[in-house]
mmCIF file of C-alpha atoms in Angstrom:
data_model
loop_
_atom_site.group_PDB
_atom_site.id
_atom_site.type_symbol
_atom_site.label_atom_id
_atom_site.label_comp_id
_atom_site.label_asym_id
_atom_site.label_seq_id
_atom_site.Cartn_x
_atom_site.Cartn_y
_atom_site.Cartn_z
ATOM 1 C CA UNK A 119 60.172 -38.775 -21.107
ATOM 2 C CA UNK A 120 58.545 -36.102 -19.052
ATOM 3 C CA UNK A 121 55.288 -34.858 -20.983
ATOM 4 C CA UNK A 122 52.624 -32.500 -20.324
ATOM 5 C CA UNK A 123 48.996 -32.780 -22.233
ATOM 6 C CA UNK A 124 46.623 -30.078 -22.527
ATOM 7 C CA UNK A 125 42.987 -30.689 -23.433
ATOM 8 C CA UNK A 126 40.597 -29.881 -25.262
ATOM 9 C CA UNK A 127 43.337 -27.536 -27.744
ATOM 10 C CA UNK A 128 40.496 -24.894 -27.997
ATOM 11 C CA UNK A 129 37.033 -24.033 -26.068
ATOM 12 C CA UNK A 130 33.796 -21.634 -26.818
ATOM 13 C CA UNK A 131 31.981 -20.842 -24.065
ATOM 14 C CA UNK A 132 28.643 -18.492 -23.303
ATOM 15 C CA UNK A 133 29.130 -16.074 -20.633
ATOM 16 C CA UNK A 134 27.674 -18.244 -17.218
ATOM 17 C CA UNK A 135 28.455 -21.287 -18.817
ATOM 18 C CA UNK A 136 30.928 -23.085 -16.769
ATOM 19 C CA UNK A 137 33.443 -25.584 -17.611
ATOM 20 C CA UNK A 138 36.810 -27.408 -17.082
ATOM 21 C CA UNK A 139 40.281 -27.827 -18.756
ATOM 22 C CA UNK A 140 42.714 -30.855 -18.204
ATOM 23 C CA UNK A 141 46.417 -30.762 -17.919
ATOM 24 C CA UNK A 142 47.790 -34.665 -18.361
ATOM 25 C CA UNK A 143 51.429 -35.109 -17.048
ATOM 26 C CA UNK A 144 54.068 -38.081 -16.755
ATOM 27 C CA UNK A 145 56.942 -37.096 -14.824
ATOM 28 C CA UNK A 146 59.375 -38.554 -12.552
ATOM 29 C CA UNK A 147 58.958 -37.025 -8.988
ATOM 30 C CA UNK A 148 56.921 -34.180 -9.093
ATOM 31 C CA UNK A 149 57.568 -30.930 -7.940
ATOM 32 C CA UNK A 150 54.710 -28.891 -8.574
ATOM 33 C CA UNK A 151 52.192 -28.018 -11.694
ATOM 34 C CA UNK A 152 51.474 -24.550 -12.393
ATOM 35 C CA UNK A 153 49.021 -23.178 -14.125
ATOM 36 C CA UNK A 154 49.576 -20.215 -16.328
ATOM 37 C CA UNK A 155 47.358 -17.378 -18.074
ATOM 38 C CA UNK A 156 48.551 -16.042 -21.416
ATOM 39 C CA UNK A 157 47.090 -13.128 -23.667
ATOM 40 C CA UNK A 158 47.898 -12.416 -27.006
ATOM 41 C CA UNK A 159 51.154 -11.396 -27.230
ATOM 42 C CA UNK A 160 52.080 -11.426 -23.615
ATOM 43 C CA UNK A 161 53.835 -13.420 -21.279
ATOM 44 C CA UNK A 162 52.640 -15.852 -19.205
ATOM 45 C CA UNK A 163 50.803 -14.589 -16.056
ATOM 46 C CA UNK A 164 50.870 -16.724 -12.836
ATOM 47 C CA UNK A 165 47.609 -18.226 -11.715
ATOM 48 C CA UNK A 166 48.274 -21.651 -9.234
ATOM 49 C CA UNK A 167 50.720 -23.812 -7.965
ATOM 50 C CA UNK A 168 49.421 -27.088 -6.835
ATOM 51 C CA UNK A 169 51.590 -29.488 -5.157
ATOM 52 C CA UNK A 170 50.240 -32.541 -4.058
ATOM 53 C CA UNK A 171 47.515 -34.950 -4.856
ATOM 54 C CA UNK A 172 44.027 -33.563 -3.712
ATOM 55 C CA UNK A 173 45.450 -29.853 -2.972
ATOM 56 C CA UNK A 174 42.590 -27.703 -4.645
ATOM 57 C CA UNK A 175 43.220 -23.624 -5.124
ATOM 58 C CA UNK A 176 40.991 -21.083 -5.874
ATOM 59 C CA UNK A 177 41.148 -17.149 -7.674
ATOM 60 C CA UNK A 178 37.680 -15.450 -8.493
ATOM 61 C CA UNK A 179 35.792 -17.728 -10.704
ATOM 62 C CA UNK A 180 39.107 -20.013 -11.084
ATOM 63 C CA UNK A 181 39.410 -23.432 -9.292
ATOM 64 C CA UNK A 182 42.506 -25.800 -9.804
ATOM 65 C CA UNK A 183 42.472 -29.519 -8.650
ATOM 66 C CA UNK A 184 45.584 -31.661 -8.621
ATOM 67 C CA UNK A 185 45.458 -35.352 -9.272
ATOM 68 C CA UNK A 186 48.359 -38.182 -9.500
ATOM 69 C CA UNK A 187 48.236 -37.762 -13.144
ATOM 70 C CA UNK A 188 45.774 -35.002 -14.071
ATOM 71 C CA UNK A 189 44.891 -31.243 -13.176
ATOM 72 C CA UNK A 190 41.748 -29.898 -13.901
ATOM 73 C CA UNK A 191 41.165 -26.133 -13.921
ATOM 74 C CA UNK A 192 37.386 -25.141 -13.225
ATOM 75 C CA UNK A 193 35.907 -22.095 -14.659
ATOM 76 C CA UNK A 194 32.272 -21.241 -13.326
ATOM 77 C CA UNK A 195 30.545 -18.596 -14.355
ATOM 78 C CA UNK A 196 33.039 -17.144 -17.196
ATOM 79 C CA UNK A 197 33.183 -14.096 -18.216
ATOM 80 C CA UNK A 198 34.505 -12.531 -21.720
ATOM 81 C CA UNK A 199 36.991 -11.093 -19.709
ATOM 82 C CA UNK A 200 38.024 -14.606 -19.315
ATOM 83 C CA UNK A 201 39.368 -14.967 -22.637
ATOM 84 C CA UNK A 202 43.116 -16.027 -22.793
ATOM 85 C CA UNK A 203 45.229 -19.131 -23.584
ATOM 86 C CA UNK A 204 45.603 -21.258 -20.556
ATOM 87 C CA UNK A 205 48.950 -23.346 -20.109
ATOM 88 C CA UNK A 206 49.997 -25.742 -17.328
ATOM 89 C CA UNK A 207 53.317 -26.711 -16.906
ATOM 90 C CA UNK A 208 56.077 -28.964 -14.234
ATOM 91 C CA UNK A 209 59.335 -28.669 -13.326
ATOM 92 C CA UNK A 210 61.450 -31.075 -15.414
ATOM 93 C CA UNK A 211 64.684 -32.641 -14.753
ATOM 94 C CA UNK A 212 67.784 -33.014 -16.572
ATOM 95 C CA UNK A 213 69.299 -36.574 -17.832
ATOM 96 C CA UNK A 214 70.888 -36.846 -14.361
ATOM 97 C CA UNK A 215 67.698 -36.283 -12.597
ATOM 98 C CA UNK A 216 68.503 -33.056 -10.899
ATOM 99 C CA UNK A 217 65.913 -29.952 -11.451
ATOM 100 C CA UNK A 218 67.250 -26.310 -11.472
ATOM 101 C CA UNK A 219 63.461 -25.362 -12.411
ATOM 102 C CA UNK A 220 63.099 -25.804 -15.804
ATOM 103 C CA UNK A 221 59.884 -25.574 -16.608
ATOM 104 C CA UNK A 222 57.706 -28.104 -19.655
ATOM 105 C CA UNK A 223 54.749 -26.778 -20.617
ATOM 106 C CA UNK A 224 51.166 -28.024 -22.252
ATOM 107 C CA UNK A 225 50.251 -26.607 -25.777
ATOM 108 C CA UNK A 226 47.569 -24.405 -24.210
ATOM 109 C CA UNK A 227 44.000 -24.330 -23.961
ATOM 110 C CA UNK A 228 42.258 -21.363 -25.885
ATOM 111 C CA UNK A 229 39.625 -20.594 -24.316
ATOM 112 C CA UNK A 230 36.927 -17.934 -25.623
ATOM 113 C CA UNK A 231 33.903 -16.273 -23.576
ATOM 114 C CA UNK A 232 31.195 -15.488 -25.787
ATOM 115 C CA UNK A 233 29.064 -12.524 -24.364
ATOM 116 C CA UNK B 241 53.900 -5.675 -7.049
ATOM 117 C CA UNK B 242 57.530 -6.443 -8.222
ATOM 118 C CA UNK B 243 57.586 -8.367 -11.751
ATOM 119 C CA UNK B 244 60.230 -9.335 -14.754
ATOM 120 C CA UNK B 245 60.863 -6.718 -17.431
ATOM 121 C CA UNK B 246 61.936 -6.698 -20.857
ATOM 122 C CA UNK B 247 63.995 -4.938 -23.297
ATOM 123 C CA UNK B 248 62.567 -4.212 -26.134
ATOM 124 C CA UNK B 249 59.279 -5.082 -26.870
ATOM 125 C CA UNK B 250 60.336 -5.739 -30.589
ATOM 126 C CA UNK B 251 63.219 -6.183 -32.573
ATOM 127 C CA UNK B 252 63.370 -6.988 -36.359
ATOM 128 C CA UNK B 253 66.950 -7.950 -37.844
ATOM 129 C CA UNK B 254 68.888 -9.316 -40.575
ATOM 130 C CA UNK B 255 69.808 -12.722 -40.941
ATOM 131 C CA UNK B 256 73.404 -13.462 -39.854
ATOM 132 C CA UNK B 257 72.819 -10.435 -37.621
ATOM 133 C CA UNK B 258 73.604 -10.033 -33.493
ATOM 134 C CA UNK B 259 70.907 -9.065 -31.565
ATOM 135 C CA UNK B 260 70.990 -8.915 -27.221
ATOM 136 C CA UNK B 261 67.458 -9.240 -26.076
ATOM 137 C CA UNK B 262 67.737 -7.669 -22.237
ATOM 138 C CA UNK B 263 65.579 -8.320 -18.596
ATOM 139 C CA UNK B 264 65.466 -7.182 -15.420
ATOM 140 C CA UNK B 265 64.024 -10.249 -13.268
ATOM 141 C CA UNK B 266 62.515 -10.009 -10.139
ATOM 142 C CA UNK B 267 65.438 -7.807 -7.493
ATOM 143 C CA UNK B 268 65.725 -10.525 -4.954
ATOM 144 C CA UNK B 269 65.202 -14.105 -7.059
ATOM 145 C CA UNK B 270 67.903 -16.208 -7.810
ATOM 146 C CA UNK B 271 67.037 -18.502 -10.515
ATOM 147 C CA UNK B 272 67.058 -17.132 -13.939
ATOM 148 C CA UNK B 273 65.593 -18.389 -16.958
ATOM 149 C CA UNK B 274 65.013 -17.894 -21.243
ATOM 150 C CA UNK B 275 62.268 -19.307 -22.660
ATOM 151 C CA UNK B 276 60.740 -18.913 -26.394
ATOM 152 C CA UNK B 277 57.514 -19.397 -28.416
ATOM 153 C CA UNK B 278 57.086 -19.835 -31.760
ATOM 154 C CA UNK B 279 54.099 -18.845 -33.460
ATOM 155 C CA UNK B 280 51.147 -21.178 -32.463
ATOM 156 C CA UNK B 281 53.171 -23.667 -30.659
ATOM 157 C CA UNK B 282 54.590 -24.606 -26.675
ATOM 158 C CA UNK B 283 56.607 -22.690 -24.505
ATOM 159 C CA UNK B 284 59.871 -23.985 -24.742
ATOM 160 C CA UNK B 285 62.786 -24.219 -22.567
ATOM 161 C CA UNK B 286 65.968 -22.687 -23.681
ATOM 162 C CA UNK B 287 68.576 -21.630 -20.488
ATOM 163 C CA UNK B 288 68.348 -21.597 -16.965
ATOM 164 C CA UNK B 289 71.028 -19.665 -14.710
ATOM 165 C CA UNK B 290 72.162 -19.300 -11.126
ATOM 166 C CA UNK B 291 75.071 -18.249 -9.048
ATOM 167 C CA UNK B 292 76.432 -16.454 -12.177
ATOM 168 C CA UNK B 293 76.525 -19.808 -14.639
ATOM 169 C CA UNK B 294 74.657 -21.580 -16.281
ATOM 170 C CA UNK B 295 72.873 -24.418 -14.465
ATOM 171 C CA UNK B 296 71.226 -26.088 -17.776
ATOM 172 C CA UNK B 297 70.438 -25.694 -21.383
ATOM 173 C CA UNK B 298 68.292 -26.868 -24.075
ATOM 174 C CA UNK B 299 69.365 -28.634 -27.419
ATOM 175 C CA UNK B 300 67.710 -25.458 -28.905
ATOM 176 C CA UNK B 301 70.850 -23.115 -27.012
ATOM 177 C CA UNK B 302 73.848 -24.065 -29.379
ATOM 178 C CA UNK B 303 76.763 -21.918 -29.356
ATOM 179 C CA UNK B 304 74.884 -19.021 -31.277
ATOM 180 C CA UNK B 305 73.706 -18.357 -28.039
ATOM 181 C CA UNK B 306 74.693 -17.015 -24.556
ATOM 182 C CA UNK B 307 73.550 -15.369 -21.613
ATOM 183 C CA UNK B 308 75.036 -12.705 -19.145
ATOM 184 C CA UNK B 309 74.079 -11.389 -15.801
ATOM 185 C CA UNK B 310 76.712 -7.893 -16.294
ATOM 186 C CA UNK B 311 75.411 -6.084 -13.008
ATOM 187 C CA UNK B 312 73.191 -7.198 -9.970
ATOM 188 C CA UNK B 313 69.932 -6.408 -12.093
ATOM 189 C CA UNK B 314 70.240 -7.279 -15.784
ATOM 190 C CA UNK B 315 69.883 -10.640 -17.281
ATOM 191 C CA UNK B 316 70.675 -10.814 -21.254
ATOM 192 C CA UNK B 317 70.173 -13.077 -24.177
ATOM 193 C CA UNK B 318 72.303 -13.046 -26.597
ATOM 194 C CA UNK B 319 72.253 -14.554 -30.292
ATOM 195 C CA UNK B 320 75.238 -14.010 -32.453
ATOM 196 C CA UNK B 321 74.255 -14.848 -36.057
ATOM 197 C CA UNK B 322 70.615 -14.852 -36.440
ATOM 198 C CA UNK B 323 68.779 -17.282 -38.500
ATOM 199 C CA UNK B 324 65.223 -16.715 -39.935
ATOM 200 C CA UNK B 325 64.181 -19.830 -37.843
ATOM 201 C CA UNK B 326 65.059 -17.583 -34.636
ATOM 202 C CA UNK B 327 62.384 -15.428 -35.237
ATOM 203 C CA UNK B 328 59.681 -16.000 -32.108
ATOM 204 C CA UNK B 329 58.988 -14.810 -28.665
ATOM 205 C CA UNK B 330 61.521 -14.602 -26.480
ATOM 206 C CA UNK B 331 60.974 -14.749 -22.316
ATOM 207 C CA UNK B 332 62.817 -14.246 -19.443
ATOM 208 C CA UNK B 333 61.749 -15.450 -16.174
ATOM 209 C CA UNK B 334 62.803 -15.833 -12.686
ATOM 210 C CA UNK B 335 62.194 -17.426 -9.406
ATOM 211 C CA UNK B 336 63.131 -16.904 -5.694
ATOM 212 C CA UNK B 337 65.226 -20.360 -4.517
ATOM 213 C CA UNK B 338 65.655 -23.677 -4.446
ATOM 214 C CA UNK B 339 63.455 -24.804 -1.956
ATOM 215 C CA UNK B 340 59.931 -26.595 -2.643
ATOM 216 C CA UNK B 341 57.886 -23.633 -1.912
ATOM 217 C CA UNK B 342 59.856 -21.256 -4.605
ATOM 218 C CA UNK B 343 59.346 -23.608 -7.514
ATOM 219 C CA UNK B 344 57.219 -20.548 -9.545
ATOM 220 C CA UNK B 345 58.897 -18.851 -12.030
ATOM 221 C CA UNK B 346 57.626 -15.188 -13.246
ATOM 222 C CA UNK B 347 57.752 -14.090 -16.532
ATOM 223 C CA UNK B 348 57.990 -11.107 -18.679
ATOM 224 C CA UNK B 349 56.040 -9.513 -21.385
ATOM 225 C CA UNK B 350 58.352 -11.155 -24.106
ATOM 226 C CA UNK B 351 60.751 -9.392 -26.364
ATOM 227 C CA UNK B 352 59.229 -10.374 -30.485
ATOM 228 C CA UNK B 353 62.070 -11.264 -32.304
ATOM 229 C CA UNK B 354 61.510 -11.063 -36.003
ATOM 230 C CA UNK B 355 64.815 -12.093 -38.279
ATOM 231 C CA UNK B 356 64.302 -11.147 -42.119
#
C-alpha cells in the first residue's frame, strides 16, 4: 500500500535556528513528491517538485532533497514568517496501477518560528 | 499569476441537506480534482476528473456525491444529503496534463463545510 510519513508531527524553532523535516514514502514507481505549504485555514500552496533520486531544489531559505525513500526539506535561517504546516505528498495509483494524479499526502509537519 | 478559486468560502447546512461547493481551476489545465480535510487530520483524496468524466474516485465519494464541469470554466462538487460527518474542508485542484513534467496539482483556498 502506497504510504507517505511525515516527521517529526510538530517543530519549535528560534528565529536563525535551522532545521530539517522528513517525508518517508513507499510507493510503486514514483512519479514525483511534492512538497506543500499550508496556513491555517488555507489551501495548500505549492513549494517543490522533486523527481528523481539526488535532484535538490531551492526557494529563499527552503531546500528540498529527494532520496529513494526519503525527502528532507531544509529550513536555514527561519523566520516567524515561516510558520505554516508543511505537507509532502506522491502521485498514487489506482488498483490497476494506472495514475490520473491522485495525490497521498503526509499528516503534516507544524512547524513554528519563535521570534 | 493564474490560480484555482473557490465558491464560497463557507457554508453551514442542515443535515440531510444539498449543498454544491463550486471552482474555477486553472483556464488551460486539464486534470481536475476534490480533495477534503478534516479537522486535524491528512489531505484526502476524494475525485479526480478529465475529458468531462470521471477518471477515479475514493471509497469516501459514494453516490451522495458527484461532480460537474457545466461550462469551460466551472468545476462543482456536489453532495446530495449531507451528513454531520461531511462537515470539513473541501478543495479543488487542478493540473496542466498528463505528461511527467505536469504532475503538480494547484489548489484553492478551500470551501469550510460545516453540516449541523
Amino acid at each position: 500500500e502506497d504510504q507517505v510519513t511525515q516527521s517529526p508531527e510538530a517543530l519549535r524553532l528560534q528565529e536563525g535556528e535551522s532545521s530539517s523535516l522528513n517525508c518517508s514514502y513507499t510507493v510503486s514507481g514514483l512519479r514525483g513528491l511534492f512538497w506543500y505549504r499550508q496556513d491555517p485555514g488555507k489551501g495548500p500552496e505549492f513549494l517543490f517538485t522533486l523527481y528523481s533520486a539526488g535532484e535538490e531544489k531551492e526557494k529563499e531559505r527552503l531546500k528540498a532533497t529527494l532520496t529513494k525513500k526519503e525527502s528532507f526539506l531544509h529550513i536555514t535561517a527561519p523566520k516567524p514568517e515561516d510558520s505554516a504546516t508543511y505537507l509532502c505528498a506522491v502521485p498514487t495509483s489506482n488498483a490497476g496501477g494506472t495514475s490520473y494524479g491522485k495525490l497521498t499526502f503526509g499528516q503534516g509537519t507544524i512547524l513554528t518560528v519563535h521570534p | 499569476e493564474p490560480e484555482v478559486t473557490q465558491t464560497p468560502s463557507h457554508q453551514v447546512t442542515q443535515m440531510g441537506q444539498e449543498v454544491i461547493l463550486r471552482c474555477v481551476p486553472i483556464s488551460n489545465h486539464l486534470y481536475f480534482y476534490w480533495y477534503r480535510q478534516i479537522l486535524g487530520q491528512k489531505v484526502e483524496f476524494l475525485v479526480s476528473f478529465y475529458n468531462n468524466e470521471i477518471s477515479e474516485k475514493s471509497e469516501i465519494f459514494d453516490d451522495q456525491f458527484s461532480v460537474e464541469r457545466p461550462d469551460g470554466s466551472n468545476f462543482t462538487l456536489k453532495i446530495r444529503s449531507t451528513k454531520l460527518e461531511d462537515s470539513a474542508m473541501y478543495f479543488c485542484a487542478s493540473r496542466k496534463g498528463l505528461n511527467i513534467a505536469s504532475y503538480e496539482q494547484y489548489f484553492g483556498p478551500g470551501t469550510r463545510l460545516t453540516v449541523t
